[in-house]
Short mmCIF file of C-alpha atoms and ligand atoms in Angstrom, two decimals:
data_model
loop_
_atom_site.label_atom_id
_atom_site.label_comp_id
_atom_site.label_asym_id
_atom_site.label_seq_id
_atom_site.Cartn_x
_atom_site.Cartn_y
_atom_site.Cartn_z
CA MET G 1 -23.75 60.24 -145.43
CA ALA G 2 -23.39 58.17 -148.60
CA GLU G 3 -26.30 58.60 -150.98
CA PRO G 4 -28.79 55.83 -150.10
CA ARG G 5 -29.58 53.29 -152.80
CA GLU G 6 -33.25 53.12 -153.77
CA ILE G 7 -34.74 49.84 -154.95
CA ASP G 8 -37.65 49.32 -157.33
CA THR G 9 -40.63 48.19 -155.25
CA GLY G 10 -42.85 47.67 -158.27
CA LEU G 11 -45.48 49.86 -156.60
CA ASP G 12 -45.78 53.27 -158.18
CA GLY G 13 -45.04 55.89 -155.51
CA PHE G 14 -43.86 53.47 -152.81
CA ARG G 15 -40.17 54.29 -152.46
CA LEU G 16 -37.74 52.12 -150.45
CA TRP G 17 -34.11 52.70 -149.48
CA PRO G 18 -32.87 49.54 -147.69
CA GLY G 19 -30.00 50.16 -145.29
CA ALA G 20 -30.15 53.93 -145.79
CA LEU G 21 -28.74 54.39 -142.28
CA ASP G 22 -25.61 52.42 -141.40
CA PRO G 23 -25.25 51.10 -137.83
CA ALA G 24 -23.46 54.25 -136.61
CA ALA G 25 -26.17 56.50 -138.07
CA GLN G 26 -28.87 54.28 -136.53
CA ALA G 27 -27.22 54.59 -133.11
CA ALA G 28 -26.87 58.36 -133.48
CA LEU G 29 -30.52 58.75 -134.44
CA LEU G 30 -31.64 56.46 -131.63
CA ALA G 31 -29.68 58.58 -129.13
CA GLU G 32 -31.50 61.71 -130.35
CA VAL G 33 -34.86 59.97 -130.10
CA ARG G 34 -34.10 58.67 -126.61
CA ALA G 35 -33.17 62.19 -125.45
CA ALA G 36 -36.40 63.61 -126.87
CA VAL G 37 -38.51 60.83 -125.40
CA ALA G 38 -37.06 61.48 -121.93
CA ALA G 39 -39.07 64.73 -121.92
CA SER G 40 -41.95 63.51 -124.08
CA PRO G 41 -42.62 59.92 -123.06
CA PHE G 42 -44.25 57.16 -125.05
CA TYR G 43 -47.90 56.67 -124.12
CA ARG G 44 -50.58 54.30 -125.33
CA PRO G 45 -53.32 56.06 -127.31
CA VAL G 46 -56.83 54.69 -127.80
CA THR G 47 -58.81 54.47 -131.01
CA PRO G 48 -61.91 56.66 -131.42
CA GLY G 49 -63.80 53.48 -130.47
CA GLY G 50 -61.87 53.30 -127.20
CA ARG G 51 -59.55 50.36 -127.99
CA PRO G 52 -55.95 50.80 -126.83
CA PHE G 53 -53.30 50.64 -129.57
CA SER G 54 -50.73 47.86 -129.08
CA VAL G 55 -48.13 50.39 -130.30
CA ARG G 56 -47.00 53.16 -127.97
CA MET G 57 -46.52 56.62 -129.46
CA THR G 58 -45.02 60.04 -129.03
CA ASN G 59 -44.19 62.84 -131.48
CA LEU G 60 -41.51 65.33 -132.46
CA GLY G 61 -42.03 68.70 -134.10
CA PRO G 62 -44.55 71.56 -133.97
CA LEU G 63 -47.44 69.14 -134.49
CA GLY G 64 -48.05 65.59 -133.32
CA TRP G 65 -50.55 62.97 -134.44
CA VAL G 66 -52.88 61.81 -131.69
CA SER G 67 -55.87 59.49 -131.43
CA ASP G 68 -58.49 59.47 -128.70
CA ARG G 69 -62.27 59.28 -128.21
CA ASP G 70 -62.62 62.52 -130.19
CA GLY G 71 -60.90 61.10 -133.29
CA TYR G 72 -57.57 61.45 -135.06
CA ARG G 73 -55.87 64.82 -135.34
CA TYR G 74 -52.63 66.80 -135.13
CA GLN G 75 -52.04 68.92 -132.05
CA PRO G 76 -49.09 70.96 -130.69
CA THR G 77 -48.94 69.33 -127.23
CA HIS G 78 -48.44 65.88 -125.66
CA PRO G 79 -51.85 64.64 -124.46
CA VAL G 80 -50.46 63.31 -121.16
CA THR G 81 -47.85 65.91 -120.16
CA GLY G 82 -49.51 68.91 -121.82
CA GLN G 83 -46.05 70.03 -123.01
CA ALA G 84 -45.00 70.99 -126.53
CA TRP G 85 -43.46 68.11 -128.51
CA PRO G 86 -39.61 68.19 -128.76
CA ALA G 87 -37.97 69.43 -131.97
CA ILE G 88 -37.39 67.14 -134.94
CA PRO G 89 -33.64 66.29 -134.96
CA ASP G 90 -31.56 67.72 -137.81
CA ILE G 91 -30.62 64.17 -138.88
CA LEU G 92 -34.26 63.62 -139.84
CA LEU G 93 -34.72 67.02 -141.47
CA ASP G 94 -31.62 66.33 -143.60
CA LEU G 95 -32.96 62.91 -144.64
CA TRP G 96 -36.28 64.50 -145.60
CA ARG G 97 -34.55 67.09 -147.77
CA ASP G 98 -32.18 64.59 -149.40
CA LEU G 99 -34.67 61.80 -150.07
CA THR G 100 -37.89 63.68 -150.86
CA GLY G 101 -36.33 66.71 -152.53
CA ARG G 102 -39.08 68.79 -150.96
CA ALA G 103 -38.39 72.42 -150.02
CA THR G 104 -41.12 72.42 -147.36
CA PRO G 105 -39.77 70.70 -144.24
CA PRO G 106 -41.89 68.27 -142.22
CA ASP G 107 -43.71 69.78 -139.23
CA ALA G 108 -44.66 66.49 -137.58
CA CYS G 109 -42.85 63.27 -136.76
CA LEU G 110 -44.86 60.41 -135.27
CA VAL G 111 -42.73 58.02 -133.24
CA ASN G 112 -44.13 54.50 -132.87
CA LEU G 113 -42.69 52.00 -130.36
CA TYR G 114 -43.36 48.30 -130.92
CA ARG G 115 -42.57 45.82 -128.18
CA ASP G 116 -43.36 42.10 -128.15
CA ASP G 117 -46.35 41.37 -130.36
CA ALA G 118 -47.38 44.97 -131.09
CA LYS G 119 -48.71 45.54 -134.59
CA MET G 120 -50.57 48.16 -136.59
CA GLY G 121 -53.69 47.48 -138.61
CA LEU G 122 -54.13 48.55 -142.21
CA HIS G 123 -54.74 52.28 -142.38
CA GLN G 124 -54.29 55.34 -144.56
CA ASP G 125 -52.36 58.43 -143.52
CA ARG G 126 -54.87 61.09 -144.46
CA ASP G 127 -55.07 63.50 -141.52
CA GLU G 128 -52.51 65.85 -143.08
CA ALA G 129 -53.63 69.14 -144.62
CA ASP G 130 -51.63 68.66 -147.84
CA LEU G 131 -51.98 65.11 -149.15
CA THR G 132 -49.56 65.79 -152.02
CA ALA G 133 -46.60 65.94 -149.60
CA PRO G 134 -44.97 62.52 -148.99
CA VAL G 135 -44.72 60.63 -145.71
CA LEU G 136 -41.15 59.46 -145.03
CA SER G 137 -40.62 56.50 -142.66
CA VAL G 138 -37.44 55.50 -140.82
CA SER G 139 -37.19 52.13 -139.07
CA LEU G 140 -34.93 51.27 -136.10
CA GLY G 141 -34.60 47.95 -134.29
CA ASP G 142 -36.32 44.68 -135.08
CA THR G 143 -37.41 43.99 -138.66
CA ALA G 144 -41.13 44.52 -139.32
CA MET G 145 -43.41 42.93 -141.89
CA PHE G 146 -44.94 45.95 -143.66
CA ARG G 147 -48.10 45.31 -145.69
CA ILE G 148 -49.19 47.74 -148.39
CA GLY G 149 -51.97 47.82 -150.95
CA PRO G 150 -54.02 50.25 -153.00
CA ALA G 151 -56.13 52.99 -151.42
CA SER G 152 -59.19 51.39 -152.96
CA GLY G 153 -58.54 48.07 -151.18
CA GLY G 154 -57.65 44.82 -152.88
CA ALA G 155 -54.41 42.88 -153.14
CA THR G 156 -51.60 43.76 -150.77
CA ARG G 157 -47.89 43.01 -150.81
CA THR G 158 -45.51 42.62 -147.91
CA PHE G 159 -42.04 44.15 -147.54
CA ARG G 160 -39.56 43.71 -144.72
CA LEU G 161 -38.52 46.95 -143.03
CA ALA G 162 -35.22 46.37 -141.21
CA SER G 163 -33.26 48.68 -138.95
CA GLY G 164 -31.92 51.61 -140.97
CA ASP G 165 -34.39 51.14 -143.82
CA ILE G 166 -36.28 54.19 -145.06
CA CYS G 167 -39.44 54.18 -147.14
CA ALA G 168 -41.85 56.79 -148.43
CA LEU G 169 -45.44 57.00 -149.53
CA THR G 170 -45.51 59.49 -152.39
CA GLY G 171 -47.69 60.44 -155.34
CA PRO G 172 -49.96 57.55 -156.38
CA ALA G 173 -49.05 55.62 -153.19
CA ARG G 174 -49.60 58.53 -150.81
CA LEU G 175 -52.99 57.20 -149.71
CA ALA G 176 -52.03 53.51 -149.94
CA ARG G 177 -53.41 51.26 -147.21
CA HIS G 178 -50.58 49.95 -145.09
CA GLY G 179 -49.81 48.43 -141.72
CA ILE G 180 -47.43 46.30 -139.69
CA ASP G 181 -48.41 42.64 -139.42
CA ARG G 182 -45.73 41.69 -136.92
CA LEU G 183 -42.11 42.03 -135.90
CA LEU G 184 -39.37 39.47 -136.34
CA PRO G 185 -38.20 39.27 -132.71
CA GLY G 186 -34.47 39.13 -132.18
CA SER G 187 -33.64 40.43 -135.66
CA SER G 188 -31.80 43.51 -134.31
CA ARG G 189 -29.84 44.31 -131.17
CA LEU G 190 -30.19 48.09 -131.54
CA LEU G 191 -32.91 48.56 -128.90
CA ASP G 192 -32.30 47.38 -125.35
CA GLY G 193 -34.84 44.64 -124.70
CA GLY G 194 -35.66 44.35 -128.40
CA GLY G 195 -38.55 45.89 -130.30
CA ARG G 196 -38.80 48.52 -132.97
CA ILE G 197 -39.11 52.28 -133.31
CA ASN G 198 -40.59 53.79 -136.45
CA LEU G 199 -40.45 57.50 -137.22
CA THR G 200 -42.76 58.99 -139.84
CA LEU G 201 -42.16 62.52 -141.06
CA ARG G 202 -45.13 64.45 -142.39
CA VAL G 203 -46.23 67.86 -143.53
CA ALA G 204 -49.30 68.07 -141.31
CA GLY G 205 -49.55 71.85 -141.56
CA GLY G 206 -52.84 73.56 -140.96
CA ALA G 207 -54.53 70.39 -139.80
CA ALA G 208 -54.24 71.23 -136.10
CA GLY G 209 -57.55 70.72 -134.40
CA GLN G 210 -59.01 68.85 -137.35
CA THR G 211 -60.43 65.39 -136.78
CA SER G 212 -61.35 62.61 -139.12
CA ARG G 213 -63.58 59.54 -138.90
C1 MD6 A 301 -44.59 51.55 -139.11
N1 MD6 A 301 -45.64 52.95 -140.69
O1 MD6 A 301 -43.71 51.34 -139.94
C2 MD6 A 301 -45.86 52.17 -139.53
N2 MD6 A 301 -47.12 55.47 -142.67
O2 MD6 A 301 -44.48 51.27 -137.93
C3 MD6 A 301 -46.60 53.70 -141.21
O3 MD6 A 301 -47.73 53.72 -140.76
C4 MD6 A 301 -46.27 54.52 -142.37
O4 MD6 A 301 -44.27 53.34 -142.89
C5 MD6 A 301 -46.90 56.27 -143.70
C6 MD6 A 301 -45.78 56.13 -144.49
C7 MD6 A 301 -44.89 55.15 -144.23
C8 MD6 A 301 -45.12 54.31 -143.15
FE1 FE A 302 -49.04 55.09 -141.71
#
């Protein structure tokens, strides 16, 4: 793969590589995700308050992020099937190594599926044991409007995340508040029926069984 080109986001620690995956690489990754999801299907989690997410989720790797009445946590099994999550594909492990430069590989990959008017409210990723390790995000399918602002609250900015774009929350942006306001329907033909898949790679390690909020 050609070395992806990083752009200056103007936000310290928020790294963005537009078009990091060309169409062939997007299709190859999607095929791997589809194969994994066949055994580990998307399901709709609920918030600790009992509200269903509009996004459907599954995970790859030794640990997966889940939300239910008991809170947010990482666990080794799918909450519906009870089976271990499928392995993280090598394509993603290679991207992690190349783009983050981290020796420690990710042990969790959350897979979000957005259809129709699914969105994700502003949140922080803070359920991981080591909050110095980055979170790397890969987008496939329809373009999303990604909102990001400081951990402390306050002004946010919006970036478009298109199919094949990769971004990362690192260093001073690791605990940034961020979310997906909406999709731009029809902006990609990668997914049958439209929509978007987002994959976020994390070092969750040691957080299994831990809950927050
Ligand atoms: C999404 N992304 O793009 C949601 N989290 O669907 C995230 O929540 C996210 O893009 C941590 C780091 C990067 C992200
Ligand atoms: Fe997040």
